Amino acid sequence: MNRVYNFSAGPSMLPEDVLKQAAAEMLDCNGTGQSVMEMSHRSKAFEPIIAKTEATLRELMGIPSNYKVLFLQGGASLQFSMVPLNLKRIGKAAYIDTGVWSGKAIKEAKRFLSVDTIASSKDKNFTYVPRVDAIKGDYDYAHVTSNNTIFGTKYAKFPETGDIPLVCDASSNILSEPMDVSKFGIIYAGAQKNLAPAGVTVVIIREDLIRGPEHAAGDLPADVPTMLRYDTHANEGSMFNTPPCYSVYVMGLVLEYLKKNGGLPAITAKNREKAKILYDYLDASAFFRPTAEKESRSLMNVPFLTVIEDKEKAEAMNKKFVAEAAKAGLVNLAGHRLVGGMRASIYNYMPTEGVRALVEFMKRFEKENA
Ligand SMILES: *Cc1c(COP(=O)(O)O)cnc(C)c1O
């Protein structure tokens, strides 16, 4: 068997131990005589699986008890509409525009309320995260994208928002570094980058932001669809309808694996080490250069270009790089068309050896092609 190092922006690599465990439990999970894929989500067999996944996530992230954890579907993309639908009161929200995903969140929010884009890094093709110390004003909430998957940037520090709930799309860096959950009203993340296979979206929401007939915050307008209301899912423990059972199960295995291997402190150190190996090489290279500004560099997504100025020649070189890398077992390194060049996504479960192998390959490539 030849496993490759997958540098895709998502879905991404999972720990090999987790894949082996899932394989071993494929036909019979916990002596139930069935696969998790076959279990009723309301059965005694599945209950402890979803409960443990939630408990481990709470423990690893230090989620305070006044927050609910929801396992939803529709990806982070559906949260672009659920957030404004559920938080809209006065009808105005503040967004910071740091790239494509922020842009999509803004576009969707504009269907429901008026958006103030209070800062943007569009002027430099999103190569940095604008510094915003504080957000003030009459806003239902403020929205940030903690890590910008396409442009390879992240916040060094989040803005202070006082009483304005801060909402964060953390799809591409959740659980990669410490995050003070209590600073946020909502954190949401599609699971397929750092947590699990695709199909499940984690929403961490402060209880006082959940609206419904049984909630202190009061009810929502009647035209918010049942499936798009946070209270629907919070009241039913993510079991209003069938949750993505298998993805929740694998997330549980991933989180358990992380816990056994030193939890957040260990993965933080590992992620910083991996990123350093790659950025150190890129900074020293006369052939490649990283695109993101230093203070805003992502630990998860590293876009880089060759220094070749002629567009056609650069394109040909990129193609050659991506093809030769794939032959060497380093796959999915093509850059996003909005940045060009290459992008190495090095999420939580990309082994350090994978990053070392990439740098070794790049050194060879540089020597042969510079
Ligand atoms: C991947 C990604 C998304 C989209 O997630 P889906 O689960 O595919 O909807 C949204 N935001 C960010 C920051 C992402 O990286």
Coordinates of C-alpha atoms and ligand atoms in Angstrom, one line a residue:
M1 CA 0.0 0.0 0.0
N2 CA 1.3 3.4 -1.0
R3 CA -0.2 6.2 1.1
V4 CA 0.4 9.7 -0.3
Y5 CA 0.8 13.0 1.5
N6 CA -2.3 14.9 0.6
F7 CA -1.9 18.7 0.6
S8 CA -5.5 19.4 -0.5
A9 CA -7.3 22.4 1.0
G10 CA -10.0 19.9 2.0
P11 CA -11.1 17.2 2.7
S12 CA -7.8 16.5 4.2
M13 CA -5.6 13.7 5.8
L14 CA -6.9 11.9 8.8
P15 CA -4.6 10.1 11.3
E16 CA -3.7 6.6 10.0
D17 CA -4.6 5.1 13.4
V18 CA -8.1 6.5 13.1
L19 CA -8.6 5.1 9.7
K20 CA -7.4 1.7 10.9
Q21 CA -9.7 1.8 13.9
A22 CA -12.7 2.8 11.7
A23 CA -11.7 -0.1 9.3
A24 CA -11.5 -2.6 12.2
E25 CA -14.9 -1.4 13.5
M26 CA -16.5 -1.4 10.1
L27 CA -18.5 -4.6 10.5
D28 CA -19.0 -4.6 14.2
C29 CA -18.7 -1.4 16.3
N30 CA -18.4 -1.9 20.1
G31 CA -19.8 -5.4 20.0
T32 CA -23.1 -4.2 18.5
G33 CA -22.8 -6.5 15.5
Q34 CA -23.3 -3.5 13.2
S35 CA -21.4 -0.7 11.5
V36 CA -22.1 2.8 12.7
M37 CA -23.3 3.4 9.1
E38 CA -26.2 1.0 9.8
M39 CA -27.2 2.2 13.3
S40 CA -30.4 4.0 14.2
H41 CA -29.4 7.5 15.4
R42 CA -31.9 7.0 18.2
S43 CA -30.4 3.7 19.3
K44 CA -28.6 2.8 22.6
A45 CA -25.6 2.0 20.4
F46 CA -25.3 5.4 18.8
E47 CA -26.2 7.6 21.8
P48 CA -22.8 7.1 23.5
I49 CA -21.0 7.8 20.2
I50 CA -22.4 11.3 19.7
A51 CA -22.2 12.0 23.4
K52 CA -18.5 11.1 23.6
T53 CA -17.7 13.1 20.4
E54 CA -19.3 16.2 22.0
A55 CA -17.6 15.6 25.4
T56 CA -14.2 15.2 23.9
L57 CA -14.6 18.3 21.7
R58 CA -15.7 20.3 24.8
E59 CA -12.7 19.0 26.8
L60 CA -10.1 19.7 24.0
M61 CA -11.4 23.2 23.2
G62 CA -12.3 24.1 26.7
I63 CA -15.9 25.0 25.7
P64 CA -17.7 26.6 28.6
S65 CA -20.9 25.1 29.9
N66 CA -23.1 27.9 28.7
Y67 CA -22.4 27.0 25.1
K68 CA -24.2 24.3 23.1
V69 CA -22.4 22.1 20.6
L70 CA -24.4 21.3 17.5
F71 CA -23.6 18.7 14.8
L72 CA -25.4 20.0 11.7
Q73 CA -25.3 19.5 7.9
G74 CA -25.1 21.9 5.0
G75 CA -21.4 22.7 5.6
A76 CA -19.9 26.0 6.8
S77 CA -21.7 27.4 3.7
L78 CA -25.1 27.0 5.3
Q79 CA -24.0 28.9 8.3
F80 CA -23.5 31.9 6.1
S81 CA -27.3 32.1 6.1
M82 CA -28.2 30.5 9.4
V83 CA -26.1 33.1 11.3
P84 CA -28.0 36.2 10.0
L85 CA -31.4 34.4 10.1
N86 CA -31.0 33.6 13.7
L87 CA -29.2 36.6 15.0
K88 CA -31.0 39.4 13.1
R89 CA -32.8 41.8 15.3
I90 CA -32.1 45.4 14.3
G91 CA -31.0 44.2 10.9
K92 CA -27.3 45.3 10.8
A93 CA -24.1 43.3 11.0
A94 CA -20.4 44.0 10.8
Y95 CA -18.2 41.8 8.6
I96 CA -14.4 41.8 8.1
D97 CA -13.6 40.8 4.5
T98 CA -10.4 38.7 4.4
G99 CA -11.0 36.6 1.3
V100 CA -13.3 34.4 -0.7
W101 CA -15.0 32.7 2.2
S102 CA -15.7 36.0 4.0
G103 CA -17.0 37.3 0.7
K104 CA -19.4 34.4 0.4
A105 CA -20.6 35.0 4.0
I106 CA -21.1 38.7 3.3
K107 CA -23.0 38.0 0.1
E108 CA -25.3 35.6 1.9
A109 CA -25.9 37.8 4.9
K110 CA -26.9 40.6 2.6
R111 CA -30.0 38.6 1.7
F112 CA -31.2 39.0 5.2
L113 CA -29.8 42.2 6.7
S114 CA -27.6 45.2 6.0
V115 CA -23.9 44.5 6.1
D116 CA -21.2 47.0 7.1
T117 CA -17.9 45.7 5.7
I118 CA -15.8 47.5 8.4
A119 CA -12.4 46.3 7.1
S120 CA -11.1 44.5 4.1
S121 CA -7.7 43.3 2.7
K122 CA -9.0 43.3 -0.9
D123 CA -6.6 46.1 -1.8
K124 CA -3.7 43.7 -1.7
N125 CA -5.5 40.6 -2.9
F126 CA -6.1 39.4 0.7
T127 CA -2.4 38.8 1.5
Y128 CA -2.9 40.1 5.0
V129 CA -5.6 40.4 7.7
P130 CA -6.5 44.0 8.5
R131 CA -5.8 45.1 12.0
V132 CA -9.1 45.8 13.8
D133 CA -8.7 46.4 17.6
A134 CA -12.3 46.9 18.4
I135 CA -15.7 46.9 16.8
K136 CA -18.3 49.3 18.2
G137 CA -21.8 50.2 17.0
D138 CA -25.4 49.0 16.7
Y139 CA -24.8 45.6 15.3
D140 CA -26.6 42.3 15.7
Y141 CA -23.2 40.6 15.5
A142 CA -19.7 40.9 14.0
H143 CA -18.3 38.2 11.7
V144 CA -14.7 37.1 11.1
T145 CA -13.1 34.3 9.2
S146 CA -10.3 33.1 11.5
N147 CA -8.2 31.4 8.8
N148 CA -8.4 32.2 5.1
T149 CA -8.0 28.9 3.4
I150 CA -7.4 30.3 -0.1
F151 CA -5.1 33.2 0.7
G152 CA -3.2 31.5 3.6
T153 CA -3.8 34.2 6.3
K154 CA -5.1 34.2 9.8
Y155 CA -5.8 36.6 12.6
A156 CA -3.0 37.3 14.9
K157 CA -5.5 38.8 17.3
F158 CA -9.3 39.0 17.1
P159 CA -11.1 42.4 17.6
E160 CA -12.7 43.2 20.9
T161 CA -16.5 43.5 20.4
G162 CA -17.8 44.1 23.9
D163 CA -21.5 43.2 23.9
I164 CA -21.7 42.5 20.2
P165 CA -21.6 38.8 19.6
L166 CA -18.5 37.8 17.7
V167 CA -19.2 35.1 15.1
C168 CA -16.3 33.1 13.7
D169 CA -16.0 30.8 10.7
A170 CA -13.2 28.6 11.9
S171 CA -13.5 25.9 9.2
S172 CA -9.9 25.8 8.3
N173 CA -8.2 26.2 11.6
I174 CA -10.4 24.9 14.4
L175 CA -8.5 23.0 17.0
S176 CA -5.1 23.8 15.4
E177 CA -4.2 26.3 18.1
P178 CA -5.8 27.6 21.3
M179 CA -9.0 29.6 20.9
D180 CA -10.7 31.3 23.8
V181 CA -14.3 30.2 23.1
S182 CA -15.7 32.6 25.7
K183 CA -14.8 35.5 23.4
F184 CA -17.2 34.3 20.7
G185 CA -20.9 34.2 20.4
I186 CA -20.8 31.5 17.7
I187 CA -17.9 29.5 16.3
Y188 CA -18.7 27.3 13.3
A189 CA -16.7 24.9 11.1
G190 CA -17.2 22.5 8.4
A191 CA -15.4 19.4 9.7
Q192 CA -13.5 18.2 6.7
K193 CA -10.3 20.2 7.2
N194 CA -9.3 19.6 10.8
L195 CA -11.9 17.4 12.5
A196 CA -13.5 14.6 10.4
P197 CA -14.7 13.5 7.0
A198 CA -17.0 15.8 5.2
G199 CA -20.7 15.8 6.0
V200 CA -20.8 17.3 9.5
T201 CA -20.6 21.0 10.6
V202 CA -19.8 21.9 14.1
V203 CA -21.6 24.9 15.6
I204 CA -20.6 26.1 19.0
I205 CA -23.1 28.7 20.2
R206 CA -23.6 30.7 23.4
E207 CA -27.0 29.7 24.9
D208 CA -28.3 33.3 25.2
L209 CA -28.1 33.6 21.4
I210 CA -30.5 30.8 20.8
R211 CA -33.9 32.1 20.1
G212 CA -37.2 30.1 20.3
P213 CA -40.4 29.9 22.4
E214 CA -38.6 28.1 25.2
H215 CA -35.6 30.5 25.3
A216 CA -34.9 33.6 27.3
A217 CA -33.8 35.5 24.1
G218 CA -37.4 35.2 22.8
D219 CA -38.7 33.7 19.6
L220 CA -37.6 34.1 16.0
P221 CA -39.8 35.4 13.2
A222 CA -42.2 32.7 11.9
D223 CA -40.7 32.6 8.5
V224 CA -37.3 31.2 9.6
P225 CA -37.5 27.6 8.4
T226 CA -37.5 24.9 11.1
M227 CA -34.2 23.3 9.9
L228 CA -32.4 26.6 9.8
R229 CA -33.3 27.5 13.4
Y230 CA -30.6 26.9 16.1
D231 CA -33.3 26.2 18.7
T232 CA -34.6 23.2 16.6
H233 CA -31.2 21.5 16.8
A234 CA -30.2 22.7 20.3
N235 CA -33.5 21.5 21.9
E236 CA -33.1 18.1 20.3
G237 CA -29.4 17.4 20.9
S238 CA -28.7 17.6 17.2
M239 CA -31.3 14.8 16.7
F240 CA -34.2 16.7 15.3
N241 CA -33.6 14.8 12.2
T242 CA -30.9 12.2 11.3
P243 CA -27.5 13.6 12.0
P244 CA -24.5 12.6 9.8
C245 CA -23.9 9.6 12.1
Y246 CA -20.8 8.2 10.5
S247 CA -18.9 11.6 10.3
V248 CA -19.8 12.3 13.9
Y249 CA -18.4 8.9 14.8
V250 CA -15.1 9.4 12.9
M251 CA -14.8 12.9 14.5
G252 CA -15.1 11.1 17.8
L253 CA -12.2 8.9 16.9
V254 CA -10.1 11.8 15.7
L255 CA -10.7 13.8 18.9
E256 CA -9.9 10.8 21.0
Y257 CA -6.7 10.3 19.0
L258 CA -5.8 14.0 19.6
K259 CA -6.5 13.7 23.3
K260 CA -4.3 10.6 23.6
N261 CA -1.5 12.4 21.8
G262 CA -1.2 15.5 24.0
G263 CA -4.3 17.4 23.0
L264 CA -4.3 21.0 22.0
P265 CA -0.8 21.9 23.4
A266 CA 0.8 19.1 21.4
I267 CA -1.0 19.8 18.2
T268 CA -0.3 23.5 18.5
A269 CA 3.4 22.8 18.9
K270 CA 3.3 20.4 15.9
N271 CA 1.5 22.8 13.7
R272 CA 3.9 25.6 14.5
E273 CA 6.8 23.4 13.8
K274 CA 5.4 22.2 10.5
A275 CA 4.6 25.7 9.3
K276 CA 8.1 26.9 10.4
I277 CA 9.8 24.2 8.4
L278 CA 8.0 25.3 5.3
Y279 CA 8.1 29.1 5.7
D280 CA 11.8 29.0 6.7
Y281 CA 12.6 27.3 3.5
L282 CA 10.3 29.6 1.4
D283 CA 11.9 32.7 3.0
A284 CA 15.4 31.5 2.2
S285 CA 14.6 30.2 -1.3
A286 CA 15.7 32.2 -4.3
F287 CA 13.2 30.3 -6.5
F288 CA 10.0 30.2 -4.4
R289 CA 8.3 32.9 -2.3
P290 CA 5.3 32.8 0.0
T291 CA 2.4 35.1 -0.8
A292 CA 1.0 36.0 2.6
E293 CA 2.5 38.8 4.7
K294 CA 4.5 37.6 7.7
E295 CA 2.3 38.8 10.5
S296 CA -0.8 37.2 9.0
R297 CA 0.6 33.9 7.9
S298 CA -1.6 30.8 8.3
L299 CA -0.4 27.7 10.0
M300 CA -2.7 25.6 7.9
N301 CA -2.6 26.9 4.3
V302 CA 0.6 28.0 2.7
P303 CA 0.3 29.5 -0.8
F304 CA 3.6 30.1 -2.7
L305 CA 4.8 31.2 -6.1
T306 CA 7.9 30.8 -8.2
V307 CA 9.9 34.0 -8.8
I308 CA 9.5 33.7 -12.5
E309 CA 8.0 36.9 -13.8
D310 CA 6.9 35.8 -17.3
K311 CA 3.3 34.6 -16.8
E312 CA 3.4 31.8 -19.3
K313 CA 6.7 30.5 -18.2
A314 CA 5.6 30.6 -14.6
E315 CA 2.4 28.7 -15.4
A316 CA 4.4 26.0 -17.2
M317 CA 6.7 25.8 -14.2
N318 CA 3.8 25.5 -11.8
K319 CA 2.3 22.7 -13.8
K320 CA 5.6 20.9 -13.9
F321 CA 6.0 21.3 -10.1
V322 CA 2.5 19.9 -9.4
A323 CA 3.0 17.0 -11.7
E324 CA 6.4 16.0 -10.5
A325 CA 5.4 16.4 -6.9
A326 CA 2.4 14.1 -7.5
K327 CA 4.8 11.5 -8.9
A328 CA 6.8 11.8 -5.7
G329 CA 3.6 11.1 -3.6
L330 CA 3.0 14.7 -2.7
V331 CA -0.5 15.4 -4.1
N332 CA -2.9 18.3 -4.5
L333 CA -0.4 21.1 -4.5
A334 CA -1.9 23.2 -7.3
G335 CA -2.7 26.7 -6.1
H336 CA -6.1 28.4 -6.2
R337 CA -6.7 30.3 -9.4
L338 CA -7.1 33.6 -7.5
V339 CA -3.6 33.3 -6.1
G340 CA -1.8 31.2 -8.7
G341 CA 1.3 29.1 -8.1
M342 CA 1.0 26.4 -5.5
R343 CA -0.6 25.9 -2.1
A344 CA 0.3 23.4 0.6
S345 CA -2.4 22.8 3.1
I346 CA -0.9 21.3 6.2
Y347 CA -3.8 20.7 8.5
N348 CA -3.6 18.9 11.9
Y349 CA -3.1 15.4 10.5
M350 CA -0.5 16.2 7.9
P351 CA 2.5 14.5 9.4
T352 CA 5.6 16.5 10.0
E353 CA 7.4 14.0 7.8
G354 CA 5.1 15.0 5.0
V355 CA 6.2 18.7 5.3
R356 CA 9.8 17.6 5.4
A357 CA 9.3 15.5 2.3
L358 CA 7.8 18.5 0.5
V359 CA 10.7 20.7 1.4
E360 CA 13.2 18.1 0.3
F361 CA 11.3 17.8 -3.0
M362 CA 11.3 21.6 -3.4
K363 CA 15.0 21.9 -2.8
R364 CA 15.6 19.3 -5.5
F365 CA 13.2 21.0 -7.8
E366 CA 14.8 24.4 -7.2
K367 CA 18.2 23.0 -8.0
E368 CA 17.0 21.4 -11.2
N369 CA 14.9 24.3 -12.5
A370 CA 16.3 27.6 -11.1
Ligands
LIG1 C1 -13.8 25.2 3.3 C2 -14.4 26.4 3.9 C3 -15.7 26.7 3.9 C4 -16.7 25.9 3.2 O1 -17.1 24.8 3.9 P1 -18.2 23.8 3.4 O2 -18.3 22.9 4.6 O3 -17.7 23.2 2.2 O4 -19.5 24.6 3.2 C5 -16.1 27.9 4.5 N1 -15.2 28.7 5.2 C6 -13.9 28.4 5.2 C7 -13.0 29.3 5.9 C8 -13.4 27.3 4.6 O5 -12.1 27.0 4.6

